[in-house]
Short mmCIF file of C-alpha atoms in Angstrom, two decimals:
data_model
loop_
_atom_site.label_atom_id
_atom_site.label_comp_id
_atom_site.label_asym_id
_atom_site.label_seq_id
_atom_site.Cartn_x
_atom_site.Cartn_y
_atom_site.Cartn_z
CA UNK A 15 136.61 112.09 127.30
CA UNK A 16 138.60 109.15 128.08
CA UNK A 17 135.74 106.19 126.90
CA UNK A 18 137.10 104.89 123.39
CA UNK A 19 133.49 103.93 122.69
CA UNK A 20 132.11 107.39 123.91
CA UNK A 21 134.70 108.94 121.09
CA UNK A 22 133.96 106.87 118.42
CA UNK A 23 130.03 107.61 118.76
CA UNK A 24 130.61 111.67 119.25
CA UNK A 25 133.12 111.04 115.40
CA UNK A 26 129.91 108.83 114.09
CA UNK A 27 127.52 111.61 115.35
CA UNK A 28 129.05 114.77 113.74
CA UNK A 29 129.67 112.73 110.28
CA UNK A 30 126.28 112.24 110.45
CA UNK A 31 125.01 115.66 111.42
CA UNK A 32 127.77 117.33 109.02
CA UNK A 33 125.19 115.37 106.27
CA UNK A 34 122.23 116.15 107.83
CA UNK A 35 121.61 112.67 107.30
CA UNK A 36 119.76 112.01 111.25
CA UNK A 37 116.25 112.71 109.26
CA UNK A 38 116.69 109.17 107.38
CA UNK A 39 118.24 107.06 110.66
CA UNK A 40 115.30 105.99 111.80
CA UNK A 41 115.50 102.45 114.26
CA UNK A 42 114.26 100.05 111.77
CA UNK A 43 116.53 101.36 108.72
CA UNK A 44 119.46 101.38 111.02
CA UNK A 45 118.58 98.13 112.01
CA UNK A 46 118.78 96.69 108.59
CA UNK A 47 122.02 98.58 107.34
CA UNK A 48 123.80 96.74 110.39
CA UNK A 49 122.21 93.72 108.89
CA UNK A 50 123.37 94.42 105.41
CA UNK A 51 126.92 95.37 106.58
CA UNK A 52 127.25 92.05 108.83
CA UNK A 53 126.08 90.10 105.61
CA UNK A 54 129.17 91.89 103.70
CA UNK A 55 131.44 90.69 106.54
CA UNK A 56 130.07 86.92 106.39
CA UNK A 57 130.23 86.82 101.90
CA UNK A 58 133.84 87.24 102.81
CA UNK A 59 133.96 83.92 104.35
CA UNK A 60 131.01 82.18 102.34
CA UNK A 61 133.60 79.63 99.97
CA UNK A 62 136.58 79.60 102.43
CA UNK A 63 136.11 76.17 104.18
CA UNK A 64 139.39 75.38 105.51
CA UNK A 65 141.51 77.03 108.22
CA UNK A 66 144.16 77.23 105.79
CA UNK A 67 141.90 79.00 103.40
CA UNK A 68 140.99 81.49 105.71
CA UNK A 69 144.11 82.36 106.35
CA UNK A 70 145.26 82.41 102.87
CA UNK A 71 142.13 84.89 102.13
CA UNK A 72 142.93 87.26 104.90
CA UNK A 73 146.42 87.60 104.21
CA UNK A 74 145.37 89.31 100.96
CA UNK A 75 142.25 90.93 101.85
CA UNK A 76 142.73 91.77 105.82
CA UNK A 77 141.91 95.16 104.99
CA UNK A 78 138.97 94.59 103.33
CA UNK A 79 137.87 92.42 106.14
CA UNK A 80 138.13 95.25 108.62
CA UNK A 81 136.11 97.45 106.83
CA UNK A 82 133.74 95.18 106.96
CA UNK A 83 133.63 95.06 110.58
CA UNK A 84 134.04 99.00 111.04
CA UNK A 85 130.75 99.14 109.29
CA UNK A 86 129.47 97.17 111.62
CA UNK A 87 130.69 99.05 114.34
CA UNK A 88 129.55 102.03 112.84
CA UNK A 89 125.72 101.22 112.39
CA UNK A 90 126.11 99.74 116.21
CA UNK A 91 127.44 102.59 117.95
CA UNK A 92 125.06 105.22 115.97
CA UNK A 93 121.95 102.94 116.85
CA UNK A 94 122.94 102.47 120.20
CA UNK A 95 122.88 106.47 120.68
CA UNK A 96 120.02 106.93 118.89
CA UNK A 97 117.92 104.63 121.73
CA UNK A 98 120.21 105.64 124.29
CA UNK A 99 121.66 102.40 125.13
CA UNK A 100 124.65 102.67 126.36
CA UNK A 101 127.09 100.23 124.93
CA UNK A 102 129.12 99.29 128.10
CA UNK A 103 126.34 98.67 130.58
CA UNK A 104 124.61 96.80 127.52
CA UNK A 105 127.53 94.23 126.89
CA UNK A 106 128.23 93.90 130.71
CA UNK A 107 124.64 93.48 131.72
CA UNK A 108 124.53 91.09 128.41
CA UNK A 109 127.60 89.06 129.60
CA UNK A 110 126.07 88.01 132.95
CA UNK A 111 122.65 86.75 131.44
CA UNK A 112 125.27 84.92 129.62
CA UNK A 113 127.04 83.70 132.02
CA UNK A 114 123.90 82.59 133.72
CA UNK A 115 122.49 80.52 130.51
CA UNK A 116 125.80 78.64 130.13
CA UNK A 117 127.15 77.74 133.43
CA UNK A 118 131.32 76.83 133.31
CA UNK A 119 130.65 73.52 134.79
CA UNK A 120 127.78 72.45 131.90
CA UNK A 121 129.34 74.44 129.24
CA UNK A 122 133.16 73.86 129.51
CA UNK A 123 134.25 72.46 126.09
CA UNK A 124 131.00 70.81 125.31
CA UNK A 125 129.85 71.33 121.58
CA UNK A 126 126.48 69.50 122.28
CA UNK A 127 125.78 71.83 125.07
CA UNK A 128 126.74 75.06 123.12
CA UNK A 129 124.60 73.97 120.17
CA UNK A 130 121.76 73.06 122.28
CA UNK A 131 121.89 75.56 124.39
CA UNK B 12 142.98 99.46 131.48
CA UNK B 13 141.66 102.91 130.38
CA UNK B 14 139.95 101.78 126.96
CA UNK B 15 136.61 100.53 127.46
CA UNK B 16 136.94 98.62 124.02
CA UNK B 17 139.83 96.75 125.67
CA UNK B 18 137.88 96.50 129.26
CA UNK B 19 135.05 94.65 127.01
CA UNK B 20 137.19 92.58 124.76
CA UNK B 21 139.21 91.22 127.68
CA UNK B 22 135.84 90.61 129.62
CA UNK B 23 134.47 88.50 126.30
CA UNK B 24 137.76 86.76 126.21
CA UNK B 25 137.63 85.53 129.52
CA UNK B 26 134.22 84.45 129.27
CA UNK B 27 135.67 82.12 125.81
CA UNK B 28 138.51 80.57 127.78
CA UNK B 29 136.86 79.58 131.04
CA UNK B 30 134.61 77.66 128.59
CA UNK B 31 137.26 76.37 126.18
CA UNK B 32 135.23 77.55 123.41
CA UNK B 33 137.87 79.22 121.36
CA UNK B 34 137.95 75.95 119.26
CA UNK B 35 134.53 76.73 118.01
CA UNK B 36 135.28 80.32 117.14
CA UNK B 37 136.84 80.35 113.42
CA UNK B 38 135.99 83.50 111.56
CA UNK B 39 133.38 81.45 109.33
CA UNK B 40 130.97 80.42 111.80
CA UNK B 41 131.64 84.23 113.93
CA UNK B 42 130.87 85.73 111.25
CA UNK B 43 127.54 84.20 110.56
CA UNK B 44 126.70 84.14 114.50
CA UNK B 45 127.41 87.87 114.31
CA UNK B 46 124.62 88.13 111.09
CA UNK B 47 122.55 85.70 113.06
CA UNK B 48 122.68 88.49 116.08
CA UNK B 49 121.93 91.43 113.66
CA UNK B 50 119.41 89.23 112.24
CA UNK B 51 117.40 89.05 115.46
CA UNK B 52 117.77 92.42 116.38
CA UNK B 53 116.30 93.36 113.18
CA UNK B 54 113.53 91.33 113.73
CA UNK B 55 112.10 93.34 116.49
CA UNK B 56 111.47 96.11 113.80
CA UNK B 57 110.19 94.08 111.09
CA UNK B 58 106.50 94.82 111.65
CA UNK B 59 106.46 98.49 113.24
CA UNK B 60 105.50 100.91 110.12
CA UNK B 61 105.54 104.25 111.83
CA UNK B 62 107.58 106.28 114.64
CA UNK B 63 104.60 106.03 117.03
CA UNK B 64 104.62 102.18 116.83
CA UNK B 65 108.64 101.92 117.11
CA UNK B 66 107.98 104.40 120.06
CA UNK B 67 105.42 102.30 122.08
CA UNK B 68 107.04 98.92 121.06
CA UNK B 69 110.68 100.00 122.58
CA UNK B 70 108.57 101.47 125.90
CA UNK B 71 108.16 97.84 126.45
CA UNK B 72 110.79 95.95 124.96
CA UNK B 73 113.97 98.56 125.56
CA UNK B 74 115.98 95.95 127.06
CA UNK B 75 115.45 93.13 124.70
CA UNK B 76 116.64 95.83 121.87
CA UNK B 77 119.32 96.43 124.05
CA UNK B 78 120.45 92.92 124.57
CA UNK B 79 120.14 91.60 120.62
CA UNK B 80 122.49 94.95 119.95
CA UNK B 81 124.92 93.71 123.10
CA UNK B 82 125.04 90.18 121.32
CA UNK B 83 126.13 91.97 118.47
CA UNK B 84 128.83 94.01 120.12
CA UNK B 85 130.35 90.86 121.45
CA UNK B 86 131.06 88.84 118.55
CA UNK B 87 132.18 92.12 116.43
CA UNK B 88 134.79 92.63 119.43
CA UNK B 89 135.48 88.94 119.64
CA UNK B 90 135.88 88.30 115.76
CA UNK B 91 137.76 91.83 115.68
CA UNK B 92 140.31 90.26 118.08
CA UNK B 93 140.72 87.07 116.47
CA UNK B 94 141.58 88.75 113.85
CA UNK B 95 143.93 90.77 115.42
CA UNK B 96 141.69 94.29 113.88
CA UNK B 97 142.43 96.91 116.43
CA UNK B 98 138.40 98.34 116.58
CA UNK B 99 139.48 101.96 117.32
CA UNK B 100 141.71 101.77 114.07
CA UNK B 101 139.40 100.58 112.01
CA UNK B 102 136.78 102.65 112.23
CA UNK B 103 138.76 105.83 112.44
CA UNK B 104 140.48 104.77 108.84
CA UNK B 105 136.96 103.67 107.94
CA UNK B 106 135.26 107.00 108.55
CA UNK B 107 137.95 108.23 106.45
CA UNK B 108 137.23 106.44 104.12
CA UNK B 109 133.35 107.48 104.23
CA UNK B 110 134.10 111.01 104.66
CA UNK B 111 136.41 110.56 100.99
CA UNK B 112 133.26 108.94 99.53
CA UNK B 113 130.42 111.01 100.86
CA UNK B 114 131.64 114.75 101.07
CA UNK B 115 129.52 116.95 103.16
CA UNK B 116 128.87 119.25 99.96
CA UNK B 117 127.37 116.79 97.88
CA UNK B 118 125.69 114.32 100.44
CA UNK B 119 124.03 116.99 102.98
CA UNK B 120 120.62 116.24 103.25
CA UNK B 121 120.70 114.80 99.99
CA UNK B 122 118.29 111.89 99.75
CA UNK B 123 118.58 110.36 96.39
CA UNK B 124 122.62 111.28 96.74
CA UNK B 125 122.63 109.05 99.51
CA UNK B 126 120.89 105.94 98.32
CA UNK B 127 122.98 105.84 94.63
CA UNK B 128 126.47 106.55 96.48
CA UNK C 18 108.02 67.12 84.12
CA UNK C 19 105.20 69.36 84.54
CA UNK C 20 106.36 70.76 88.02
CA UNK C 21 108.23 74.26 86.97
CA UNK C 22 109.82 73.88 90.43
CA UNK C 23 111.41 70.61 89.50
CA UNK C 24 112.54 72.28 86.27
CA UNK C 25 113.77 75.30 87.55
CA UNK C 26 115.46 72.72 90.46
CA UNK C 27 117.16 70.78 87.17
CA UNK C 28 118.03 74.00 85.96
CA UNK C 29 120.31 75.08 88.86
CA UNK C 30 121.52 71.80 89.09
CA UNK C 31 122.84 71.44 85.53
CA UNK C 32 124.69 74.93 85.32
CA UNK C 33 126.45 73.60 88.71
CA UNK C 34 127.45 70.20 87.43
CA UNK C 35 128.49 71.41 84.36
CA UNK C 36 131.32 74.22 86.33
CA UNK C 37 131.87 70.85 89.30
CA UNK C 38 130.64 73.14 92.03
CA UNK C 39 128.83 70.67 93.93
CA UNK C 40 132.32 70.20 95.88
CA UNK C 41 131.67 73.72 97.09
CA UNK C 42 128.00 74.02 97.74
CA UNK C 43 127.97 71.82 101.25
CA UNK C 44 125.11 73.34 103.62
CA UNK C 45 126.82 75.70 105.78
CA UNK C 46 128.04 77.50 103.44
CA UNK C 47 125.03 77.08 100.98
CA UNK C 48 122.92 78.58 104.54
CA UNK C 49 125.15 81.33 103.74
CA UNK C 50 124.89 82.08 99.93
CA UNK C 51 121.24 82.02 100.75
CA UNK C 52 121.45 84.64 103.65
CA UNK C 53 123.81 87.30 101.62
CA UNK C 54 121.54 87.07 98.88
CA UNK C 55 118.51 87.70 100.93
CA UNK C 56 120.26 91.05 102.29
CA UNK C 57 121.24 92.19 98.97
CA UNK C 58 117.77 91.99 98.25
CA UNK C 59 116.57 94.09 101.17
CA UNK C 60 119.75 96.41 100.95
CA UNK C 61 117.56 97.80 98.45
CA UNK C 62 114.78 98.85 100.36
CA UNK C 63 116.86 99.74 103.32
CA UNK C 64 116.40 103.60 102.59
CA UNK C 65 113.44 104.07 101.34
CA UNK C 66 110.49 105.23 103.85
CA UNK C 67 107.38 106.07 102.18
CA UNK C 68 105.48 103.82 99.55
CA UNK C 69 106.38 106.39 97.20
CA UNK C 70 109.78 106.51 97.17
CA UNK C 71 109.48 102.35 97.41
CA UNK C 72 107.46 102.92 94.11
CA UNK C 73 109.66 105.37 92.21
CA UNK C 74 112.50 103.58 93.24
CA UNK C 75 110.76 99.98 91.61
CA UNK C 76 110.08 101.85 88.14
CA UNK C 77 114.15 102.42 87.89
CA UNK C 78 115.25 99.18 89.28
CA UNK C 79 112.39 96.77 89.23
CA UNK C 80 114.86 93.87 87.37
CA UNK C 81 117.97 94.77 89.72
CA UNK C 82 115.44 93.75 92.84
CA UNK C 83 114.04 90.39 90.60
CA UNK C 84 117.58 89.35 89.88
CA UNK C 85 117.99 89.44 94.04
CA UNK C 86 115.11 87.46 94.37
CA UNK C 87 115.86 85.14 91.72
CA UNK C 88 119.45 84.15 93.39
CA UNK C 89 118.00 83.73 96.83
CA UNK C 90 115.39 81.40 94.83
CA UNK C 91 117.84 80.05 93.14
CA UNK C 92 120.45 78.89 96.82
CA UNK C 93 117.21 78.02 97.55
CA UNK C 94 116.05 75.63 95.39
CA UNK C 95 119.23 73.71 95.05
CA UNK C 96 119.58 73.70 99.18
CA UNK C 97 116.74 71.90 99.30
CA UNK C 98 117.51 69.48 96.52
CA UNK C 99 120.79 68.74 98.25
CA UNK C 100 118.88 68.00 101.58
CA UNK C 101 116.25 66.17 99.99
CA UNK C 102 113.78 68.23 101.14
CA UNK C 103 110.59 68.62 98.53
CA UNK C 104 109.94 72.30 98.06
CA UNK C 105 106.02 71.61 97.97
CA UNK C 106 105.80 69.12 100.45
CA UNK C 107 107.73 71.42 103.13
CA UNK C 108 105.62 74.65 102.22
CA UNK C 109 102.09 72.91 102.27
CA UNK C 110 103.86 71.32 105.69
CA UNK C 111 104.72 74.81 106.79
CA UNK C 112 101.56 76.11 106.18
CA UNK C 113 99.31 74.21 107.85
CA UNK C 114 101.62 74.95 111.29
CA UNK C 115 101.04 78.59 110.36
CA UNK C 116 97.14 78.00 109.86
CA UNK C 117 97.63 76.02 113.10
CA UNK C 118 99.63 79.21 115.40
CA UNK C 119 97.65 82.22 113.68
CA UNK C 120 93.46 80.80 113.92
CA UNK C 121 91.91 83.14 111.32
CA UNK C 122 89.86 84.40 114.32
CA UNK C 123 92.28 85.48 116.49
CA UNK C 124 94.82 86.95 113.85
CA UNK C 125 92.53 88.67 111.44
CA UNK C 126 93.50 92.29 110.82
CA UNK C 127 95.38 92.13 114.50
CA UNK C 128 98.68 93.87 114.20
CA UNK C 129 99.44 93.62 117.93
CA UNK C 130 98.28 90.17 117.74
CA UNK C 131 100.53 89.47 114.82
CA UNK C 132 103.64 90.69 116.36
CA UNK C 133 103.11 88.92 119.50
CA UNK C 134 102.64 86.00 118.08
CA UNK D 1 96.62 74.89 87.14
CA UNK D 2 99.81 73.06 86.45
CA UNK D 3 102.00 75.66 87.69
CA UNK D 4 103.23 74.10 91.15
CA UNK D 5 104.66 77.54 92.23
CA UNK D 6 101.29 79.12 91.07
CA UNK D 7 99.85 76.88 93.41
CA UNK D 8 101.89 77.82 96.62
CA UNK D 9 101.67 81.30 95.86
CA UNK D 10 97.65 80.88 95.66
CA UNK D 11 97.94 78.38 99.10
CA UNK D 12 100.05 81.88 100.50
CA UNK D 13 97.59 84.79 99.33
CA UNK D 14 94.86 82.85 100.68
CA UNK D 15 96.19 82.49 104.03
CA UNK D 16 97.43 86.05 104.21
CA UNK D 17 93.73 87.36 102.87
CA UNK D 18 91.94 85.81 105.06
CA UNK D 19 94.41 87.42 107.50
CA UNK D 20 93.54 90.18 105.73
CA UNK D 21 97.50 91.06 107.07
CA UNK D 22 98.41 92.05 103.18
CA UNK D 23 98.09 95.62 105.15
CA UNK D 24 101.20 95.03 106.78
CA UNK D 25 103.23 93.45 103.60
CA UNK D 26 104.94 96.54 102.68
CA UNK D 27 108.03 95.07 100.62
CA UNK D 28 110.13 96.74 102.99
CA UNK D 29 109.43 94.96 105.42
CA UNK D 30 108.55 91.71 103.71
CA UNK D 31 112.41 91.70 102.34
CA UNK D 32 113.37 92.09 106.58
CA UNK D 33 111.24 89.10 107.04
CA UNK D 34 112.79 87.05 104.10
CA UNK D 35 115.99 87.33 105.58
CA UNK D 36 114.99 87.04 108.77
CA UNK D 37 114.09 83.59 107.77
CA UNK D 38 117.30 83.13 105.79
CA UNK D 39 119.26 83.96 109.21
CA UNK D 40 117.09 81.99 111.06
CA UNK D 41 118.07 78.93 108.60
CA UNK D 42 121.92 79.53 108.60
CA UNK D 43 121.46 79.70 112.59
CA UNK D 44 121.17 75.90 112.44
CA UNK D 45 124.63 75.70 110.64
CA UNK D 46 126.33 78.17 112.81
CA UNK D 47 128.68 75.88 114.82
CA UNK D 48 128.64 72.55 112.64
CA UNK D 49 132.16 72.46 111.48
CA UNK D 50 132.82 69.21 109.49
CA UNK D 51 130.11 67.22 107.19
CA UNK D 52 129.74 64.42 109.84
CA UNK D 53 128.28 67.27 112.46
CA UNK D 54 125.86 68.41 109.79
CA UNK D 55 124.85 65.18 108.59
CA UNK D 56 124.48 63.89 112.36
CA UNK D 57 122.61 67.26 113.04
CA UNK D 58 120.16 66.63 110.28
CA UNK D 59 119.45 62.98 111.41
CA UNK D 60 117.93 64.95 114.35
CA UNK D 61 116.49 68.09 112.83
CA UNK D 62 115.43 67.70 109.21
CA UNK D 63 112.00 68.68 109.64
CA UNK D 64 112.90 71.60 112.01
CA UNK D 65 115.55 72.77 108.85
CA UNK D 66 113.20 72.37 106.08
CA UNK D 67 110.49 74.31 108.12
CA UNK D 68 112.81 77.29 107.92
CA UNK D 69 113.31 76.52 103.71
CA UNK D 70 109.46 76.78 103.94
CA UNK D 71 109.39 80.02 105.45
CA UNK D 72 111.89 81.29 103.04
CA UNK D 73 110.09 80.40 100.42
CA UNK D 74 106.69 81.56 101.71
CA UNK D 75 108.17 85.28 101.96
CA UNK D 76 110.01 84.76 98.65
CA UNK D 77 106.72 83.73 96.97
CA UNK D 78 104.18 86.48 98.67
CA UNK D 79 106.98 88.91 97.85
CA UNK D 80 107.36 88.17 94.18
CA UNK D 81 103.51 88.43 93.75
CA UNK D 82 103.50 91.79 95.65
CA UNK D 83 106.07 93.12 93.33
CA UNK D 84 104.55 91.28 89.85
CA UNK D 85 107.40 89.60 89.22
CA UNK D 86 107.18 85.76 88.06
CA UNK D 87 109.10 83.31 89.61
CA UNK D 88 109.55 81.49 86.61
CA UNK D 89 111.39 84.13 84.32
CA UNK D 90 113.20 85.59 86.75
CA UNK D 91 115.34 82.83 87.74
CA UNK D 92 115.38 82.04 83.85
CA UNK D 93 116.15 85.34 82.93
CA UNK D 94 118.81 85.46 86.48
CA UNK D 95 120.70 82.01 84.91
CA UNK D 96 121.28 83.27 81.64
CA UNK D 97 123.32 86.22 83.20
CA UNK D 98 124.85 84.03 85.48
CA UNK D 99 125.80 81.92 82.64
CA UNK D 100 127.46 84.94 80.72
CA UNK D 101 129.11 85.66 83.90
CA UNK D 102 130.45 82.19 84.90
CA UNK D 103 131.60 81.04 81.72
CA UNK D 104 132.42 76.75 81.98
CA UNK D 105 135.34 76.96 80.31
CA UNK D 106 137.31 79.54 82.88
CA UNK D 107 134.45 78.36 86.28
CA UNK D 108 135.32 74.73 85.73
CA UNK D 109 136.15 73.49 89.73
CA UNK D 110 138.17 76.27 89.85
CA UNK D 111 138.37 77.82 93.56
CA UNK D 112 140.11 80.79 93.01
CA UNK D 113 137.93 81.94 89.53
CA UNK D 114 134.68 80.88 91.93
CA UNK D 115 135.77 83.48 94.50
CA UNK D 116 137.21 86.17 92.58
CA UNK D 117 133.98 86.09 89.79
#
């Protein structure tokens, strides 16, 4: 198995089946515990408003940070297996609707554009 | 290239820089554009109450699913290398860390277990 | 002041003036506050999949789930005081849209209907 | 009645009676809905990065913002009623805590203690 992705899902899987814990991971519960984890990742940066308090933050809590976004990752990869979606052809199929909706010429540098669009 | 993390990532990344939008992207605002993404892919399964309606609904809908949980996979892998968080890393030391706090002989199948840890 | 929302509103407002938080509490990151407390709330529910457990699970932690609502009422309520934005005025505003996209007629009992639309 | 929140929270029952879409107002997936709103509010924010981008954003979108307070508050409401809890006391009963837990003297514009608490 050479896919990084198709590794991390098979780890996710078996910690999951070790618990027996499939019966519970149903699509709409997943869907909120990614919610709930990507919240935890954003209350990190909630009162930080400068760049330099950002940086200040994540030079003490980088770690903490991380988790946040392997929790993510986690709930992601496990929902995207459970409705057989596979993450690859997802993002890349994903990334040219995007490219599509914001055209380099209309989009390059232009914060009214981005926001509007 | 052999990671498909790293295939993605650089894919994303190009997409940023031929739009110059890196100046937009502090870990603040990513952070909430990643909830706002998990946010809308939660919506799809705010009203379905039972297997048979999240069964019928994704018969139509698959894609869209697919797409909010793409949009999600993209700013996780962007954010994650802004902040220089190597994504295979972090969630092997994350599961870790899960496996530590949920071990298989107290969490298997183990309902009420799973909501109090 | 006979409007409870305006004293609940003077409420908030006093416990932040009194710790000079208003310095903080701009509306990005207020947006936020609001959001993480909203998830909180619903991280609650997240695992629970039959009225029943939802109802045993209320009789142990019925204030734990009031004190989530109360902070997302209480971002809330001072968001909209700092955008000038009168809490009645907007719902009754709000309201009449919704009488205005879901005709009694059309909507009534319609769960197909009412995701649709 | 004088109670302005016992007023919007009549103005919401009505409207979801007549509905008769309480059916579907499981507080599951009410709480999905109330932060679905919340996300949909903080979407607004997501790439205004200094106070003269939010305040030129609002000159243009007020109504559009305080539509999405609305709908916070709508779900906040409905969902307090469903789950017999008044508005009033909680957030009374929510601000003493905070007050016990955000003490002036050590709170006072102080960053760091606003964080860390």
């Amino acid at each position: 198995m050479d896919s990084d992705i198709k590794k991390l899902t098979a780890m996710i899987q078996a910690f999951v089946a070790e618990r027996d814990w499939a019966q519970f991971h149903d699509p709409k519960s997943m869907s909120m515990a990614l919610a709930v984890e990507a919240s935890e990742l954003m209350e990190h940066f909630t009162w930080l408003h400068t760049p330099a308090q950002v940086e200040s933050y994540l030079s003490e809590h980088r770690e903490d940070v991380a988790d946040e976004m392997a929790d993510v990752m986690v709930y992601l990869l496990e929902l995207m297996a459970i409705l057989n979606v596979d993450p690859v052809e997802a993002v890349e199929r994903k990334m040219k609707k995007n490219a599509a909706k914001y055209p380099v010429e209309k989009s390059k540098g232009n914060r009214k554009k981005y926001i509007e669009l």
